[in-house]
PDB file of C-alpha atoms in Angstrom:
ATOM      1  CA  LEU E   1     -49.764   5.796 -45.506  1.00  0.00           C
ATOM      2  CA  LYS E   2     -47.221   5.115 -43.038  1.00  0.00           C
ATOM      3  CA  ALA E   3     -44.011   4.326 -44.229  1.00  0.00           C
ATOM      4  CA  VAL E   4     -41.539   1.468 -42.617  1.00  0.00           C
ATOM      5  CA  VAL E   5     -38.026   2.560 -42.523  1.00  0.00           C
ATOM      6  CA  LEU E   6     -34.874   0.624 -41.257  1.00  0.00           C
ATOM      7  CA  VAL E   7     -33.621   2.864 -38.437  1.00  0.00           C
ATOM      8  CA  ASN E   8     -30.731   0.374 -36.709  1.00  0.00           C
ATOM      9  CA  SER E   9     -28.916  -2.740 -37.533  1.00  0.00           C
ATOM     10  CA  THR E  10     -26.580  -4.824 -35.771  1.00  0.00           C
ATOM     11  CA  PRO E  11     -23.523  -6.255 -37.680  1.00  0.00           C
ATOM     12  CA  CYS E  12     -23.508  -9.650 -39.449  1.00  0.00           C
ATOM     13  CA  SER E  13     -23.118 -12.538 -37.282  1.00  0.00           C
ATOM     14  CA  VAL E  14     -20.449 -13.746 -39.053  1.00  0.00           C
ATOM     15  CA  THR E  15     -17.082 -12.849 -40.674  1.00  0.00           C
ATOM     16  CA  CYS E  16     -17.455 -14.758 -43.770  1.00  0.00           C
ATOM     17  CA  GLY E  17     -20.291 -16.442 -45.492  1.00  0.00           C
ATOM     18  CA  LEU E  18     -24.133 -16.281 -44.623  1.00  0.00           C
ATOM     19  CA  GLY E  19     -24.793 -15.152 -41.230  1.00  0.00           C
ATOM     20  CA  VAL E  20     -28.075 -13.034 -39.581  1.00  0.00           C
ATOM     21  CA  LYS E  21     -28.244  -9.522 -38.440  1.00  0.00           C
ATOM     22  CA  GLU E  22     -31.122  -8.156 -36.009  1.00  0.00           C
ATOM     23  CA  GLU E  23     -32.617  -4.983 -37.582  1.00  0.00           C
ATOM     24  CA  GLN E  24     -34.877  -1.987 -36.264  1.00  0.00           C
ATOM     25  CA  LEU E  25     -38.130  -1.211 -38.476  1.00  0.00           C
ATOM     26  CA  CYS E  26     -40.261   1.639 -37.838  1.00  0.00           C
ATOM     27  CA  GLN E  27     -43.371   3.373 -38.995  1.00  0.00           C
ATOM     28  CA  PHE E  28     -43.051   7.299 -39.648  1.00  0.00           C
ATOM     29  CA  SER E  29     -46.175   9.321 -40.027  1.00  0.00           C
ATOM     30  CA  PRO E  30     -46.436  12.410 -42.651  1.00  0.00           C
ATOM     31  CA  ALA E  31     -45.629  14.437 -39.652  1.00  0.00           C
ATOM     32  CA  GLY E  32     -42.147  12.023 -39.027  1.00  0.00           C
ATOM     33  CA  GLU E  33     -43.433  10.395 -35.753  1.00  0.00           C
ATOM     34  CA  ARG E  34     -41.688   7.084 -35.381  1.00  0.00           C
ATOM     35  CA  ARG E  35     -44.111   4.614 -34.257  1.00  0.00           C
ATOM     36  CA  ASN E  36     -44.713   0.730 -34.065  1.00  0.00           C
ATOM     37  CA  CYS E  37     -41.323  -0.472 -34.172  1.00  0.00           C
ATOM     38  CA  SER E  38     -40.132  -3.717 -34.179  1.00  0.00           C
ATOM     39  CA  LEU E  39     -36.978  -5.984 -34.176  1.00  0.00           C
ATOM     40  CA  VAL E  40     -36.539  -8.325 -36.980  1.00  0.00           C
ATOM     41  CA  LEU E  41     -34.151 -11.179 -37.877  1.00  0.00           C
ATOM     42  CA  SER E  42     -32.512 -11.289 -41.438  1.00  0.00           C
ATOM     43  CA  ARG E  43     -29.590 -12.814 -43.423  1.00  0.00           C
ATOM     44  CA  CYS E  44     -26.570 -11.215 -43.943  1.00  0.00           C
ATOM     45  CA  LEU E  45     -23.621 -11.994 -46.718  1.00  0.00           C
ATOM     46  CA  SER E  46     -20.189 -10.958 -45.924  1.00  0.00           C
ATOM     47  CA  ASP E  47     -17.093 -12.474 -47.575  1.00  0.00           C
ATOM     48  CA  TRP E  48     -18.293 -16.119 -49.325  1.00  0.00           C
ATOM     49  CA  ILE E  49     -14.802 -17.429 -49.343  1.00  0.00           C
ATOM     50  CA  CYS E  50     -14.320 -18.659 -45.288  1.00  0.00           C
ATOM     51  CA  GLY E  51     -10.530 -20.353 -45.792  1.00  0.00           C
ATOM     52  CA  LEU E  52      -9.211 -23.219 -43.941  1.00  0.00           C
ATOM     53  CA  GLN E  53     -10.069 -24.150 -40.352  1.00  0.00           C
ATOM     54  CA  HIS E  54      -7.809 -26.870 -38.705  1.00  0.00           C
ATOM     55  CA  LEU E  55      -9.420 -29.281 -36.711  1.00  0.00           C
ATOM     56  CA  VAL E  56      -7.906 -32.143 -34.039  1.00  0.00           C
ATOM     57  CA  VAL E  57     -10.119 -34.853 -32.657  1.00  0.00           C
ATOM     58  CA  PRO E  58      -9.235 -38.003 -30.903  1.00  0.00           C
ATOM     59  CA  GLU E  59     -10.217 -41.196 -32.564  1.00  0.00           C
ATOM     60  CA  GLY E  60     -13.228 -42.632 -30.958  1.00  0.00           C
ATOM     61  CA  LYS E  61     -15.005 -39.785 -30.331  1.00  0.00           C
ATOM     62  CA  PRO E  62     -18.150 -38.793 -32.167  1.00  0.00           C
ATOM     63  CA  PHE E  63     -17.774 -35.301 -34.007  1.00  0.00           C
ATOM     64  CA  ARG E  64     -19.588 -32.804 -36.374  1.00  0.00           C
ATOM     65  CA  LEU E  65     -18.513 -30.294 -38.975  1.00  0.00           C
ATOM     66  CA  THR E  66     -21.091 -28.144 -39.519  1.00  0.00           C
ATOM     67  CA  CYS E  67     -21.220 -25.697 -42.918  1.00  0.00           C
ATOM     68  CA  LEU E  68     -23.938 -23.287 -42.048  1.00  0.00           C
ATOM     69  CA  SER E  69     -25.270 -22.396 -39.011  1.00  0.00           C
ATOM     70  CA  ARG E  70     -28.467 -23.447 -37.768  1.00  0.00           C
ATOM     71  CA  ASP E  71     -29.799 -19.442 -37.240  1.00  0.00           C
ATOM     72  CA  ALA E  72     -28.802 -18.966 -40.916  1.00  0.00           C
ATOM     73  CA  ALA E  73     -30.300 -21.805 -42.320  1.00  0.00           C
ATOM     74  CA  SER E  74     -33.444 -21.652 -41.144  1.00  0.00           C
ATOM     75  CA  ARG E  75     -34.656 -18.204 -41.882  1.00  0.00           C
ATOM     76  CA  GLU E  76     -37.385 -17.983 -44.007  1.00  0.00           C
ATOM     77  CA  GLY E  77     -36.770 -16.952 -47.681  1.00  0.00           C
ATOM     78  CA  GLN E  78     -34.292 -18.765 -49.716  1.00  0.00           C
ATOM     79  CA  ASN E  79     -33.550 -22.595 -49.625  1.00  0.00           C
ATOM     80  CA  PHE E  80     -29.704 -23.477 -50.026  1.00  0.00           C
ATOM     81  CA  GLY E  81     -27.768 -26.857 -51.420  1.00  0.00           C
ATOM     82  CA  TYR E  82     -24.800 -28.038 -49.904  1.00  0.00           C
ATOM     83  CA  THR E  83     -21.898 -29.776 -51.984  1.00  0.00           C
ATOM     84  CA  TRP E  84     -19.326 -31.760 -49.808  1.00  0.00           C
ATOM     85  CA  ARG E  85     -15.854 -32.349 -51.290  1.00  0.00           C
ATOM     86  CA  PHE E  86     -13.019 -34.624 -49.777  1.00  0.00           C
ATOM     87  CA  ALA E  87      -9.530 -34.853 -50.147  1.00  0.00           C
ATOM     88  CA  PRO E  88      -8.547 -37.582 -48.041  1.00  0.00           C
ATOM     89  CA  GLY E  89      -5.192 -37.539 -45.789  1.00  0.00           C
ATOM     90  CA  LEU E  90      -4.122 -34.222 -46.805  1.00  0.00           C
ATOM     91  CA  ILE E  91      -4.339 -30.827 -45.054  1.00  0.00           C
ATOM     92  CA  THR E  92      -4.840 -28.510 -48.540  1.00  0.00           C
ATOM     93  CA  THR E  93      -7.181 -25.757 -50.425  1.00  0.00           C
ATOM     94  CA  ASN E  94      -6.319 -26.838 -53.741  1.00  0.00           C
ATOM     95  CA  ASP E  95      -9.479 -27.881 -55.377  1.00  0.00           C
ATOM     96  CA  VAL E  96      -7.847 -29.767 -58.140  1.00  0.00           C
ATOM     97  CA  LEU E  97      -7.321 -32.750 -55.360  1.00  0.00           C
ATOM     98  CA  PHE E  98     -10.901 -32.793 -53.871  1.00  0.00           C
ATOM     99  CA  HIS E  99     -13.215 -35.677 -55.028  1.00  0.00           C
ATOM    100  CA  PRO E 100     -17.453 -35.596 -54.583  1.00  0.00           C
ATOM    101  CA  PHE E 101     -18.363 -36.449 -51.002  1.00  0.00           C
ATOM    102  CA  ARG E 102     -22.357 -37.622 -51.102  1.00  0.00           C
ATOM    103  CA  ASN E 103     -23.944 -35.714 -48.180  1.00  0.00           C
ATOM    104  CA  PRO E 104     -26.932 -33.145 -49.042  1.00  0.00           C
ATOM    105  CA  SER E 105     -27.135 -31.717 -45.501  1.00  0.00           C
ATOM    106  CA  PRO E 106     -25.393 -28.623 -43.844  1.00  0.00           C
ATOM    107  CA  SER E 107     -23.413 -30.767 -41.313  1.00  0.00           C
ATOM    108  CA  LEU E 108     -21.024 -33.901 -41.749  1.00  0.00           C
ATOM    109  CA  SER E 109     -21.270 -36.560 -38.307  1.00  0.00           C
ATOM    110  CA  PHE E 110     -18.687 -38.946 -37.617  1.00  0.00           C
ATOM    111  CA  SER E 111     -19.639 -41.401 -34.828  1.00  0.00           C
ATOM    112  CA  PRO E 112     -16.804 -42.160 -34.094  1.00  0.00           C
ATOM    113  CA  ALA E 113     -13.960 -40.110 -35.482  1.00  0.00           C
ATOM    114  CA  LEU E 114     -11.991 -43.018 -37.118  1.00  0.00           C
ATOM    115  CA  GLU E 115      -8.037 -41.797 -38.349  1.00  0.00           C
ATOM    116  CA  SER E 116      -9.243 -42.593 -41.915  1.00  0.00           C
ATOM    117  CA  HIS E 117     -11.471 -39.718 -41.707  1.00  0.00           C
ATOM    118  CA  SER E 118      -8.400 -37.088 -41.401  1.00  0.00           C
ATOM    119  CA  GLY E 119      -8.140 -34.996 -44.570  1.00  0.00           C
ATOM    120  CA  THR E 120      -9.827 -32.011 -45.832  1.00  0.00           C
ATOM    121  CA  TYR E 121     -13.708 -31.577 -46.066  1.00  0.00           C
ATOM    122  CA  ARG E 122     -14.614 -28.416 -48.162  1.00  0.00           C
ATOM    123  CA  CYS E 123     -18.197 -27.328 -48.041  1.00  0.00           C
ATOM    124  CA  ASP E 124     -20.093 -25.201 -50.456  1.00  0.00           C
ATOM    125  CA  VAL E 125     -23.482 -23.596 -50.052  1.00  0.00           C
ATOM    126  CA  GLN E 126     -25.560 -22.180 -53.140  1.00  0.00           C
ATOM    127  CA  VAL E 127     -28.751 -20.871 -53.345  1.00  0.00           C
ATOM    128  CA  LEU E 128     -31.124 -23.211 -54.899  1.00  0.00           C
ATOM    129  CA  SER E 129     -33.118 -20.677 -56.982  1.00  0.00           C
ATOM    130  CA  SER E 130     -30.070 -19.010 -58.472  1.00  0.00           C
ATOM    131  CA  PHE E 131     -27.226 -21.156 -58.011  1.00  0.00           C
ATOM    132  CA  GLN E 132     -25.386 -18.322 -56.318  1.00  0.00           C
ATOM    133  CA  LEU E 133     -22.621 -19.485 -54.119  1.00  0.00           C
ATOM    134  CA  VAL E 134     -22.781 -17.990 -50.853  1.00  0.00           C
ATOM    135  CA  LYS E 135     -20.098 -19.946 -48.674  1.00  0.00           C
ATOM    136  CA  ARG E 136     -17.154 -22.106 -49.281  1.00  0.00           C
ATOM    137  CA  ILE E 137     -15.156 -23.597 -46.190  1.00  0.00           C
ATOM    138  CA  TYR E 138     -12.228 -26.026 -45.781  1.00  0.00           C
ATOM    139  CA  PHE E 139     -12.161 -28.359 -42.829  1.00  0.00           C
ATOM    140  CA  GLY E 140      -8.614 -29.397 -42.173  1.00  0.00           C
ATOM    141  CA  LEU E 141      -9.392 -32.630 -39.721  1.00  0.00           C
ATOM    142  CA  ARG E 142      -6.647 -34.676 -37.768  1.00  0.00           C
ATOM    143  CA  VAL E 143      -7.843 -37.688 -36.075  1.00  0.00           C
ATOM    144  CA  ILE E 144      -5.232 -38.945 -33.626  1.00  0.00           C
ATOM    145  CA  PRO E 145      -5.024 -42.211 -31.860  1.00  0.00           C
ATOM    146  CA  GLY E 146      -6.644 -41.775 -28.267  1.00  0.00           C
ATOM    147  CA  ASP E 147      -3.599 -42.717 -26.516  1.00  0.00           C
ATOM    148  CA  LEU E 148      -1.857 -39.365 -27.665  1.00  0.00           C
ATOM    149  CA  VAL E 149      -4.199 -37.224 -26.145  1.00  0.00           C
ATOM    150  CA  GLY E 150      -3.441 -37.674 -22.356  1.00  0.00           C
ATOM    151  CA  LEU E 151       0.258 -37.269 -22.877  1.00  0.00           C
ATOM    152  CA  ASP E 152       1.995 -35.545 -19.842  1.00  0.00           C
ATOM    153  CA  PHE E 153       3.634 -32.423 -21.114  1.00  0.00           C
ATOM    154  CA  GLN E 154       6.013 -32.302 -18.291  1.00  0.00           C
ATOM    155  CA  ARG E 155       7.456 -35.841 -18.550  1.00  0.00           C
ATOM    156  CA  SER E 156       8.380 -34.868 -22.545  1.00  0.00           C
ATOM    157  CA  LEU E 157      10.508 -31.833 -21.203  1.00  0.00           C
ATOM    158  CA  THR E 158      14.083 -32.123 -20.378  1.00  0.00           C
ATOM    159  CA  ARG E 159      15.514 -31.162 -16.897  1.00  0.00           C
ATOM    160  CA  GLU E 160      16.723 -27.379 -18.017  1.00  0.00           C
ATOM    161  CA  GLN E 161      13.129 -26.796 -19.882  1.00  0.00           C
ATOM    162  CA  GLN E 162      11.536 -28.232 -16.352  1.00  0.00           C
ATOM    163  CA  LEU E 163      13.173 -25.826 -14.229  1.00  0.00           C
ATOM    164  CA  ALA E 164      12.614 -22.951 -16.871  1.00  0.00           C
ATOM    165  CA  ALA E 165       8.791 -23.964 -16.809  1.00  0.00           C
ATOM    166  CA  SER E 166       8.481 -23.503 -12.993  1.00  0.00           C
ATOM    167  CA  GLY E 167      10.438 -20.116 -13.041  1.00  0.00           C
ATOM    168  CA  GLU E 168      13.749 -21.738 -11.733  1.00  0.00           C
ATOM    169  CA  GLU E 169      17.017 -21.009 -12.979  1.00  0.00           C
ATOM    170  CA  PRO E 170      19.074 -24.124 -14.997  1.00  0.00           C
ATOM    171  CA  ALA E 171      22.225 -25.056 -13.462  1.00  0.00           C
ATOM    172  CA  GLY E 172      23.934 -24.153 -16.760  1.00  0.00           C
ATOM    173  CA  ASN E 173      22.563 -20.388 -15.623  1.00  0.00           C
ATOM    174  CA  ALA E 174      23.487 -20.121 -12.417  1.00  0.00           C
ATOM    175  CA  THR E 175      24.770 -17.116 -10.679  1.00  0.00           C
ATOM    176  CA  GLY E 176      26.265 -18.573  -7.410  1.00  0.00           C
ATOM    177  CA  PRO E 177      29.791 -17.292  -6.185  1.00  0.00           C
ATOM    178  CA  ALA E 178      31.815 -19.196  -8.689  1.00  0.00           C
ATOM    179  CA  GLU E 179      29.760 -18.277 -11.774  1.00  0.00           C
ATOM    180  CA  ARG E 180      29.955 -14.462 -10.837  1.00  0.00           C
ATOM    181  CA  GLU E 181      33.863 -15.233 -10.488  1.00  0.00           C
ATOM    182  CA  ARG E 182      34.021 -16.404 -13.798  1.00  0.00           C
ATOM    183  CA  ARG E 183      31.632 -13.934 -14.990  1.00  0.00           C
ATOM    184  CA  ARG E 184      33.585 -10.548 -13.544  1.00  0.00           C
ATOM    185  CA  ARG E 185      33.418  -7.649 -16.040  1.00  0.00           C
ATOM    186  CA  PRO E 186      37.255  -6.538 -17.012  1.00  0.00           C
ATOM    187  CA  TRP E 187      37.148  -3.541 -14.802  1.00  0.00           C
ATOM    188  CA  GLU E 188      36.894  -5.612 -11.786  1.00  0.00           C
ATOM    189  CA  GLU E 189      39.870  -7.651 -12.320  1.00  0.00           C
ATOM    190  CA  PRO E 190      43.015  -6.864 -10.302  1.00  0.00           C
ATOM    191  CA  TRP E 191      45.260  -6.174 -13.527  1.00  0.00           C
ATOM    192  CA  PHE E 192      42.668  -3.676 -14.639  1.00  0.00           C
ATOM    193  CA  HIS E 193      43.353  -1.212 -11.815  1.00  0.00           C
ATOM    194  CA  GLU E 194      47.222  -1.831 -11.724  1.00  0.00           C
ATOM    195  CA  ALA E 195      46.982  -0.848 -15.858  1.00  0.00           C
ATOM    196  CA  ALA E 196      44.944   2.154 -15.205  1.00  0.00           C
ATOM    197  CA  LEU E 197      47.159   3.367 -12.335  1.00  0.00           C
ATOM    198  CA  GLY E 198      50.065   3.216 -14.542  1.00  0.00           C
ATOM    199  CA  MET E 199      48.502   5.012 -16.668  1.00  0.00           C
ATOM    200  CA  GLY E 200      47.505   7.844 -14.570  1.00  0.00           C
ATOM    201  CA  SER E 201      50.685   8.304 -13.331  1.00  0.00           C
ATOM    202  CA  GLY E 202      52.392   8.479 -16.494  1.00  0.00           C
ATOM    203  CA  VAL E 203      49.776  11.268 -17.463  1.00  0.00           C
ATOM    204  CA  ILE E 204      50.834  13.257 -14.697  1.00  0.00           C
ATOM    205  CA  LEU E 205      54.604  12.864 -14.762  1.00  0.00           C
ATOM    206  CA  GLY E 206      53.742  14.282 -18.616  1.00  0.00           C
ATOM    207  CA  ILE E 207      52.014  17.276 -17.585  1.00  0.00           C
ATOM    208  CA  LEU E 208      54.517  18.018 -14.844  1.00  0.00           C
ATOM    209  CA  PHE E 209      57.360  17.532 -17.477  1.00  0.00           C
ATOM    210  CA  SER E 210      55.684  19.948 -19.788  1.00  0.00           C
ATOM    211  CA  PHE E 211      55.008  22.424 -17.166  1.00  0.00           C
ATOM    212  CA  GLY E 212      58.614  22.437 -15.941  1.00  0.00           C
ATOM    213  CA  LEU E 213      59.925  23.148 -19.560  1.00  0.00           C
ATOM    214  CA  CYS E 214      57.789  25.880 -20.537  1.00  0.00           C
ATOM    215  CA  CYS E 215      59.213  27.734 -16.841  1.00  0.00           C
ATOM    216  CA  LEU E 216      62.542  27.310 -18.248  1.00  0.00           C
TER     217      LEU E 216
END
């Protein structure tokens, strides 16, 4: 009799919810020899709460939200049920603000997307046989007018911002001769040298005077 043992496995394909992983199964003889190894795909479950995804879609374009990947949904075994809820006009994860949204499939299509579709969609995935919740995800959807999508970013900047973006230095930060004159350090000023010379002369005279007193 040969036993089948899991000898290797890849990480789960997702970091939350239901995903798939590849496993290597091998048979072992009583002598410990590995034979007839095979690779199989199996479902894996990470943290079932997937949090909030922020999405921005231009109005008039088709768009689809997918609650569960096709690979995870098509694996043999458990069957799943999908429950969608909608908070119109809000980007939120406060479950009190959601109301039922009839859609029994794992994806939700907009053909086309309209501004009225903006809001947060929540999708729950459950195992039908046990009602176990295996995934909850929120989609924060903003549908914006199509004429706002192609705005020229450079035209929205001030002159100083355009210069900074292009690597040039704005006029207010110029370092020409006049600006360097205004920014001259204190020790570069003429009065600083005069003061230093006066202080140095005073110190030398004081030392000579003290030395003369000692010699008397």
